[in-house]
Short mmCIF file of C-alpha atoms in Angstrom, two decimals:
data_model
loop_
_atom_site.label_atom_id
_atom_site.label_comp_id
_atom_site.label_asym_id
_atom_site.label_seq_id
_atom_site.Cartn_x
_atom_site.Cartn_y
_atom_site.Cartn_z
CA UNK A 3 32.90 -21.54 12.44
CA UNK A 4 34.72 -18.03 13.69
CA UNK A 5 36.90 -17.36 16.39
CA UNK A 6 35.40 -16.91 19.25
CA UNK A 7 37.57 -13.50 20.19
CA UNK A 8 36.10 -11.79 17.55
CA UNK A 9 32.65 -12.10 19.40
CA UNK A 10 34.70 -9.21 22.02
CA UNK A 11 35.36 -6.90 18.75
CA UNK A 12 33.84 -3.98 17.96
CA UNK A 13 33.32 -3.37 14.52
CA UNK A 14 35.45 0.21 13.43
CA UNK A 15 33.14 2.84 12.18
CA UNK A 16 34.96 4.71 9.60
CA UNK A 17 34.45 8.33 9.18
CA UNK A 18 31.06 8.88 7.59
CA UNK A 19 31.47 9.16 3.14
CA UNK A 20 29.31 11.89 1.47
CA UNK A 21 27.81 9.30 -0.44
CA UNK A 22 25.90 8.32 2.87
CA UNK A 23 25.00 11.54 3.53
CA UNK A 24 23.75 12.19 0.46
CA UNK A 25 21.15 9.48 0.51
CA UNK A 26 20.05 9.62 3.74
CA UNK A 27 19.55 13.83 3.73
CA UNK A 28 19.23 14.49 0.31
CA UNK A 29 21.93 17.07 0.22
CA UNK A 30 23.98 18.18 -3.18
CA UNK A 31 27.40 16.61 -2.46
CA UNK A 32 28.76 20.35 -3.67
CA UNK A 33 27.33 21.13 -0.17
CA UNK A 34 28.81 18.74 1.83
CA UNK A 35 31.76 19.40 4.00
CA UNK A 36 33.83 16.52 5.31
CA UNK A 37 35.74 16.65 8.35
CA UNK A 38 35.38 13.82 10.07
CA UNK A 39 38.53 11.04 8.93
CA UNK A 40 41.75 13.78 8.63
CA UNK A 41 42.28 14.05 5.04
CA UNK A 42 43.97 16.79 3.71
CA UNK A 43 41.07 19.16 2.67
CA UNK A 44 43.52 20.61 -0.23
CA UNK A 45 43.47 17.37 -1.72
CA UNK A 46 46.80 15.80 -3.52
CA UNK A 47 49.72 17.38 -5.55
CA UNK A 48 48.26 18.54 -9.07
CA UNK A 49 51.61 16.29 -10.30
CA UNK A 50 49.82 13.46 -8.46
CA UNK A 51 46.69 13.50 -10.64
CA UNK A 52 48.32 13.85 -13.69
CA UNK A 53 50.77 11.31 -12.62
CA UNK A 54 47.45 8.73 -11.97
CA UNK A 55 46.09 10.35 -15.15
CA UNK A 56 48.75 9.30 -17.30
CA UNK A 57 49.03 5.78 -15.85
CA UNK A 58 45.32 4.27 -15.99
CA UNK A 59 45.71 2.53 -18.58
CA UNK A 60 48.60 0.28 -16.06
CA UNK A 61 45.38 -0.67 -13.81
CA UNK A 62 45.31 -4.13 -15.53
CA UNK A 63 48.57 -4.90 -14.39
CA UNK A 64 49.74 -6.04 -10.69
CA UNK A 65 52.49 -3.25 -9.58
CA UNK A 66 56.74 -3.90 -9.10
CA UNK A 67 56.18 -6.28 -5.65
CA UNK A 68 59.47 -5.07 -4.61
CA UNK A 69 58.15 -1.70 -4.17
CA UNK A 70 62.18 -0.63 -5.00
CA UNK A 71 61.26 3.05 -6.58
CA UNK A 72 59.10 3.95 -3.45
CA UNK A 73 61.56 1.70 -0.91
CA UNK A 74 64.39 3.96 -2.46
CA UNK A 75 62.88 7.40 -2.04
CA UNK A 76 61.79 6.65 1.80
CA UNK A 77 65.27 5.15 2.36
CA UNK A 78 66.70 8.30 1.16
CA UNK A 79 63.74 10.63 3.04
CA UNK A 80 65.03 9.08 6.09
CA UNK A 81 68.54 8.02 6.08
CA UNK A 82 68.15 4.53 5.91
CA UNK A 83 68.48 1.63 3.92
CA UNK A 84 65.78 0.08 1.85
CA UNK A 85 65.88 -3.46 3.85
CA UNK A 86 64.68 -1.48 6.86
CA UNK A 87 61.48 -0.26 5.31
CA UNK A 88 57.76 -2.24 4.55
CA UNK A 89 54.91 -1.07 2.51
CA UNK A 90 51.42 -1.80 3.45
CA UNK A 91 47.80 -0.25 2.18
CA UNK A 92 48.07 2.30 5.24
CA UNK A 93 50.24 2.21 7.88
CA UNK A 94 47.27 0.24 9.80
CA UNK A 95 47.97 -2.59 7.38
CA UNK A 96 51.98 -2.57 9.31
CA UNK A 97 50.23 -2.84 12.76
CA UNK A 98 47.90 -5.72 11.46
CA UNK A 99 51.47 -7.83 10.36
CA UNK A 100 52.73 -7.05 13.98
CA UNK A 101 49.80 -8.22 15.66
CA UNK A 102 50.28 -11.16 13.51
CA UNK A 103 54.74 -11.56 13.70
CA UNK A 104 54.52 -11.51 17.39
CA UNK A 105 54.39 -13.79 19.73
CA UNK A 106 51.68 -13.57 22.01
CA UNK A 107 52.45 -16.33 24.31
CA UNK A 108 51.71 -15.57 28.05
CA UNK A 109 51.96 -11.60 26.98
CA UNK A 110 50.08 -8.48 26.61
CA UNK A 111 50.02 -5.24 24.75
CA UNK A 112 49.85 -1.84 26.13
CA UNK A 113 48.25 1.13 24.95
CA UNK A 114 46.53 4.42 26.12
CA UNK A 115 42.89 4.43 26.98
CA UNK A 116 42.07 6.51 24.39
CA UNK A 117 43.78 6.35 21.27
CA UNK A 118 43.43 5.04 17.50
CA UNK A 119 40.96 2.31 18.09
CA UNK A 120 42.19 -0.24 15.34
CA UNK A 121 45.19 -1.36 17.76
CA UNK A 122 42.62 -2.75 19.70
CA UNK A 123 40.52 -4.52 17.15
CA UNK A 124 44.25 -6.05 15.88
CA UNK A 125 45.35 -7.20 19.87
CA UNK A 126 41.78 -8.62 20.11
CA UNK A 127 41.79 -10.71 16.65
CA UNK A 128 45.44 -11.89 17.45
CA UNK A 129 43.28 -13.10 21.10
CA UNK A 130 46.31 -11.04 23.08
CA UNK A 131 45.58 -9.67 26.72
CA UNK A 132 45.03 -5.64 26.53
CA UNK A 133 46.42 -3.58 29.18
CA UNK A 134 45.19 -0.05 29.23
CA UNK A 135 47.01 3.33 31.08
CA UNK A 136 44.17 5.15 33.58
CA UNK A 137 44.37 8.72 31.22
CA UNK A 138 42.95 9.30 28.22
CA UNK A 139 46.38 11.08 26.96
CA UNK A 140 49.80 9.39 27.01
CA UNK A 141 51.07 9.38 29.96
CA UNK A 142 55.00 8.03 29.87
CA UNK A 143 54.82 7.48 33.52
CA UNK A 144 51.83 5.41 33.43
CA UNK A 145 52.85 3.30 30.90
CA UNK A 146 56.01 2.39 32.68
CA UNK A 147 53.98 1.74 35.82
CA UNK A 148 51.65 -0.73 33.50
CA UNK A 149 55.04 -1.94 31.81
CA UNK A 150 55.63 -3.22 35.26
CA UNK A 151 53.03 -4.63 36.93
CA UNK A 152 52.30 -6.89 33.65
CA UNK A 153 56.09 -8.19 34.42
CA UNK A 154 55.60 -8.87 38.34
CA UNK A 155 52.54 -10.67 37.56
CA UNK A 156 54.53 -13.43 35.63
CA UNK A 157 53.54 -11.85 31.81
CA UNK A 158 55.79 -10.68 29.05
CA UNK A 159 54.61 -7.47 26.92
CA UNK A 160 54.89 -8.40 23.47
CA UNK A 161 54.00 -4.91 22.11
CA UNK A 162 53.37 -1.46 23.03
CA UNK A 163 51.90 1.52 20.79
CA UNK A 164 52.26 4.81 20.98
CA UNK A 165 50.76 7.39 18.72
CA UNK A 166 53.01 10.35 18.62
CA UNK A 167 50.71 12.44 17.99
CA UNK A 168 47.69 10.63 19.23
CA UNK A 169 44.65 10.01 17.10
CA UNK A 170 42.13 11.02 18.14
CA UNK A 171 42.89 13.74 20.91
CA UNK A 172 46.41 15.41 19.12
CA UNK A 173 48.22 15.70 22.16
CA UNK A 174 51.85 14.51 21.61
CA UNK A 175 54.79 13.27 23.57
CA UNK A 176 58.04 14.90 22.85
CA UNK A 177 60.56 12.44 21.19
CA UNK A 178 63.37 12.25 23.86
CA UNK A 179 60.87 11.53 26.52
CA UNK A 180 59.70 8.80 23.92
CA UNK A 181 63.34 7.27 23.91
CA UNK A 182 64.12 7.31 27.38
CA UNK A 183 60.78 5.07 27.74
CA UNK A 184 62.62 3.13 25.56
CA UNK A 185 65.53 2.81 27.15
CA UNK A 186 63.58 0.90 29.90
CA UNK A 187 61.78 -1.80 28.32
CA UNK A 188 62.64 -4.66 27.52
CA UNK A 189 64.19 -6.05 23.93
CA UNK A 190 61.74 -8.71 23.59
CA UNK A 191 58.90 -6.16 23.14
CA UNK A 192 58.19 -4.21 20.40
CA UNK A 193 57.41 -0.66 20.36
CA UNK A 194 55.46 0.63 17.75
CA UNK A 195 55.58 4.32 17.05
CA UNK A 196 52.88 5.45 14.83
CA UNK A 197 53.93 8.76 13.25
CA UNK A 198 50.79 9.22 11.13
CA UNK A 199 50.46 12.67 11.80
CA UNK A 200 54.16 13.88 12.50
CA UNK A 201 54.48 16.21 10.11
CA UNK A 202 51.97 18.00 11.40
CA UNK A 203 53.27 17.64 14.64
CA UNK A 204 56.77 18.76 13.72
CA UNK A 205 56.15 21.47 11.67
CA UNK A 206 54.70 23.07 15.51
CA UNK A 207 57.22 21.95 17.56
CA UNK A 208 60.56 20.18 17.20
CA UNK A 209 61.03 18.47 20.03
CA UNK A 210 57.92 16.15 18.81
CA UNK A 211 60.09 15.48 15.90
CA UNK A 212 62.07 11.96 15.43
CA UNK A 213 65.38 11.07 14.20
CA UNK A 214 64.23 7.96 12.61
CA UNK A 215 67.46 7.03 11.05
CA UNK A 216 69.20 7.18 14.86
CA UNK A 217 66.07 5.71 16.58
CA UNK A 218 65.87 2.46 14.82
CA UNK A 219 69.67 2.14 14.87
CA UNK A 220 69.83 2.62 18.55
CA UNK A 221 66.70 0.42 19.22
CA UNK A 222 65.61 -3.13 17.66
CA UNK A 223 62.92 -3.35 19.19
CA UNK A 224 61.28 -0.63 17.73
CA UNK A 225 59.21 0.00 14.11
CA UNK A 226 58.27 3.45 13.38
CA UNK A 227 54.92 4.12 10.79
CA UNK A 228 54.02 6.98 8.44
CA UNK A 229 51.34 7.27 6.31
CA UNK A 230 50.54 9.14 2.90
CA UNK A 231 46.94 9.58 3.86
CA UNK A 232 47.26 12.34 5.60
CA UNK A 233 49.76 15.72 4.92
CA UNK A 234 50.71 13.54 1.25
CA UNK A 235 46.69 13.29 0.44
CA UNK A 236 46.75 10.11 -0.38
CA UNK A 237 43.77 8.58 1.75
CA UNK A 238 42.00 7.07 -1.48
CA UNK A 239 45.21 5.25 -2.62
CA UNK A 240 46.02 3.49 0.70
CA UNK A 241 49.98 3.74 1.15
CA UNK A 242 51.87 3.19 4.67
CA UNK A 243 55.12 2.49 5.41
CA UNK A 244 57.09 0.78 8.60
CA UNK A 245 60.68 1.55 9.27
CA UNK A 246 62.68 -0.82 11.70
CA UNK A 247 65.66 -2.72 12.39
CA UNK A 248 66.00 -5.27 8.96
CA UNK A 249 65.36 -8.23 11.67
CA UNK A 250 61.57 -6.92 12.47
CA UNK A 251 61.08 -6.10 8.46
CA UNK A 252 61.98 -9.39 7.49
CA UNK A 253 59.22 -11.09 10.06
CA UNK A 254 56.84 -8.44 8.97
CA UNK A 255 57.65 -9.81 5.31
CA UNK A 256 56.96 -13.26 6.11
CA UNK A 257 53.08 -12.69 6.81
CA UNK A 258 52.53 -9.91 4.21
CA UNK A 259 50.80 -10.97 0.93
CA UNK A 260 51.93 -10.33 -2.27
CA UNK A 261 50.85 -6.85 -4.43
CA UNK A 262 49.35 -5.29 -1.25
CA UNK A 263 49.19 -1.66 -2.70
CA UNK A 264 48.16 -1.24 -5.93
CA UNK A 265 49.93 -0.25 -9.30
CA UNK A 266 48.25 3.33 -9.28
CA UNK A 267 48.83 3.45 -5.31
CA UNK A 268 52.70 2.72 -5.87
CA UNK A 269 53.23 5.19 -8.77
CA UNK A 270 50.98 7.99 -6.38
CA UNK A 271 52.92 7.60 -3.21
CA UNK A 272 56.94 7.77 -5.33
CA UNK A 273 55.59 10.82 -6.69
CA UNK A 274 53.67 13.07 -3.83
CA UNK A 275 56.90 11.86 -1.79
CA UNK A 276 58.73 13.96 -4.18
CA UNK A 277 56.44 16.70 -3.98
CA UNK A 278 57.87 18.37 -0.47
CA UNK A 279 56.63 22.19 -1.35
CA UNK A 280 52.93 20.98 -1.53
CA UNK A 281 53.24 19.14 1.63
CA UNK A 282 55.15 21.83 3.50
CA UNK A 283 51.89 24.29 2.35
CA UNK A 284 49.54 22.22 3.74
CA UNK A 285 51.36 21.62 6.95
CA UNK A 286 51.92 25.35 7.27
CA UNK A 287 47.96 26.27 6.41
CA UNK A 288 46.73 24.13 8.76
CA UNK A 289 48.66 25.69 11.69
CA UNK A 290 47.43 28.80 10.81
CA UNK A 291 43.66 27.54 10.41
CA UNK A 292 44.26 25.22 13.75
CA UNK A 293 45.18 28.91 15.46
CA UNK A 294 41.40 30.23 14.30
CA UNK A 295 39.95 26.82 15.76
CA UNK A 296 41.52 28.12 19.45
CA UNK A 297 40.39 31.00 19.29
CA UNK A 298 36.92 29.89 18.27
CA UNK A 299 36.86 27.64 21.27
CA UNK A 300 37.94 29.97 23.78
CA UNK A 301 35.22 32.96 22.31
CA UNK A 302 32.73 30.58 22.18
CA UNK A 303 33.00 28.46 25.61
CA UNK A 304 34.35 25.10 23.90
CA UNK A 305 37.11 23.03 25.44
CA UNK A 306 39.77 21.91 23.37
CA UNK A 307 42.82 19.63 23.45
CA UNK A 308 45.78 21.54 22.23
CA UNK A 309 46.41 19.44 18.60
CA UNK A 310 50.19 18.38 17.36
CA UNK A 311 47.72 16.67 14.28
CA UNK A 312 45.80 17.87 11.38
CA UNK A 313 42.64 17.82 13.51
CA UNK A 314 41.47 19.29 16.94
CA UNK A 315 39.44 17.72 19.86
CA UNK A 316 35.98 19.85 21.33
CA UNK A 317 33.19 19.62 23.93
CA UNK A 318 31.47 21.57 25.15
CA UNK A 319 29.59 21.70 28.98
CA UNK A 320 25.68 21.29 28.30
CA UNK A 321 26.61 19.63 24.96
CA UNK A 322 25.56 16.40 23.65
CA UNK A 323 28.28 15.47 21.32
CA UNK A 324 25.77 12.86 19.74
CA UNK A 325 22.84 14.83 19.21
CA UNK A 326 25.48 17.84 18.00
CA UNK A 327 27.04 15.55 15.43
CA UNK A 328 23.63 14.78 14.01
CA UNK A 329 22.58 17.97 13.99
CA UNK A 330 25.32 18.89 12.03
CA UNK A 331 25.22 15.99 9.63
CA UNK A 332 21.77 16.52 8.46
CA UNK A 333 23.00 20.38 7.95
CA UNK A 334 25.50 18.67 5.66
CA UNK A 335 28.78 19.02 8.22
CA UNK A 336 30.66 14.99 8.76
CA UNK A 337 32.61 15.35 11.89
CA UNK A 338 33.80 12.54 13.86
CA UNK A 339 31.92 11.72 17.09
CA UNK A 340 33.74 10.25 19.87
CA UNK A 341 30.95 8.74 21.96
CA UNK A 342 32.29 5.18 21.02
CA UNK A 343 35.75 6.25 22.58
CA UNK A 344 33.25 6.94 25.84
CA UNK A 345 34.17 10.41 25.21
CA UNK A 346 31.56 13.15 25.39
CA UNK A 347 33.80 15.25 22.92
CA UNK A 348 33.76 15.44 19.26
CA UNK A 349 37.16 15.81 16.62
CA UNK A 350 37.16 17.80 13.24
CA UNK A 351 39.35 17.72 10.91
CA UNK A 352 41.04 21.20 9.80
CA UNK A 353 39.65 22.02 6.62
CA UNK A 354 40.36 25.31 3.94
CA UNK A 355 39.22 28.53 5.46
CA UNK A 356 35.78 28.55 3.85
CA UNK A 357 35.10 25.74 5.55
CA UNK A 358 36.39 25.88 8.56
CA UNK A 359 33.93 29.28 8.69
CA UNK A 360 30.81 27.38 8.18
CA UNK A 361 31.84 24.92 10.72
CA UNK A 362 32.25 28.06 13.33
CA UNK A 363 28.85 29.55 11.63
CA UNK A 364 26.84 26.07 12.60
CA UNK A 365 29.02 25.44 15.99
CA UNK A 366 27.45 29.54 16.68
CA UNK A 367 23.98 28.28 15.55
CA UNK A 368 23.67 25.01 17.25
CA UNK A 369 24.60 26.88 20.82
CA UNK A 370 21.55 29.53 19.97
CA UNK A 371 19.49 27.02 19.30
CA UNK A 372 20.22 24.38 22.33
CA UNK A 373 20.81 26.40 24.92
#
């Protein structure tokens, strides 16, 4: 009755909801901290709740399909034109319609070993070939060497992602090494740059920063991604975006489905997009809190990734990231295990400053305890 590829996928395990937590521990949700699927801990612009406030009552109706308000404002964020930009519920949605625009024919798509697991469940359902680079982290080099050997062994590349900065480890690439990459490949494959956490990344340094206006205008082949779920705080309302050449947008159209975001979704996103000085807080308080997470790590023997995201990377020698993350989930602490990467390491999302001290206070007491 199913395909038969989706016998090799692996279910994704979302972060863990309080809700869960509160059944299965018994804990007051008040006393739950969540930092386990990057959401900004300081929740949404207060314009954006009233905004949602004031238009429940429109939850009956299907929202403007064009999407020309929201199409507008991101054509104007970015210097481009609205036919260059495509809404989907997350920017995952916009790597689902490439998996599904592309041809796959005789091809393969390439992708770091470790990195945001959902374009692998995408390549498998579309039944295309993965290729994976040796190192966890982006590598340029190593992709180009993959790149490479896929073409002398008589197979195109139909896509390759990169995740500038890379969920979930933070390290990022800077963007001019990104476009000389470019400049190397191929027209016929697509390069997806997922930019889900670049304003973190270029709020810390500029060079991680792209020009999207100039990249898509000097490349084709490429589609960039943001999100809202992240520095915007829109998780709960589901809003992505792709920017490319008009060519790509117009494929990606042609499998999209009608109303894909919803009316409240729409009317969230045109407004937090206008909402820059909450956004630019945010960005700025979690460099400052992502500073106290180094230093934690360094005091307290932990190993750390240096982050370009809104969330930071840890092991520890001795430690059991599995048995930690349980520990610290029945003490009422979600962070995100990365076991099922094959990673002995664990990622947490930066939260407020009380909270980021109770995750150093249980981090401190786990160590007394298990060592």
């Amino acid at each position: 009755m199913f395909k038969k590829t989706l016998e090799q996928v692996v279910t994704y395990e979302a972060g863990k909801p309080i809700e869960l937590v509160v059944r299965e521990f018994g804990i007051k949700p008040s006393e739950i901290i969540k930092l386990g699927s990057n959401e900004n801990p300081y929740g949404t612009s207060p314009r954006v709740i009233e905004m949602i406030q004031q238009n429940a009552h429109k939850a009956s109706l299907y929202p403007d399909d064009s999407m020309f308000e929201l199409k507008n404002a991101l054509a104007f964020k970015f210097s481009v034109k609205s036919h260059n930009i495509i809404i989907g519920a997350g920017s995952d949605q916009i790597l689902e319609f490439c998996m599904q625009a592309l041809n796959h024919e005789n091809a393969c798509v390439l992708m770091a070993k470790t990195t945001f697991a959902m374009y692998e469940v995408y390549a498998k359902i579309a039944n295309v070939e993965i290729c994976k680079t040796p190192s966890d982290e982006h590598k340029l080099e190593e992709f180009e060497s993959l790149y490479c050997a896929t073409l002398e062994r008589g197979k195109r590349v139909s896509a390759i992602f990169l995740c500038v900065p890379n969920n979930p480890l933070g390290e990022c690439l800077d963007s001019e090494s990104v476009e000389q990459f470019i400049q190397k490949i191929n027209k016929d494959t697509l390069i997806i740059i997922d930019g889900a956490y670049q304003e973190f990344a270029a709020y810390k340094d500029r060079a991680k920063a792209f020009c999207v206006d100039r990249l898509i205008e000097k490349y084709e082949n490429v589609i960039y991604l943001g999100t809202f779920s992240k520095a915007y705080g829109l998780g709960g309302m589901r809003v992505g975006y792709g920017i490319a050449d008009s060519k790509i947008i117009a494929m990606l159209y042609k499998v999209r489905a009608p109303f894909n975001i919803t009316t409240l979704s729409l009317q969230a996103a045109i407004t937090a997009l206008q909402e820059s000085e909450f956004v630019a807080q945010c960005v700025e308080q979690n460099a400052k809190e992502m500073l106290d997470y180094e230093s934690f790590a360094r005091e307290n023997g932990f190993n750390f990734i240096p982050s370009y995201a809104n969330f930071i990377t840890l092991s520890r020698e001795g430690v059991d990231s599995t048995h930690l993350c349980q520990w610290l989930l029945q003490k009422g602490l979600i962070i995100r295990n990365l076991a099922s990467y094959g990673l002995n390491a664990f990622r947490i999302t930066i939260g407020t400053k009380k909270q980021n001290e109770r995750v150093f206070e249980l981090l401190k007491a786990y160590i007394v305890n298990h060592s």
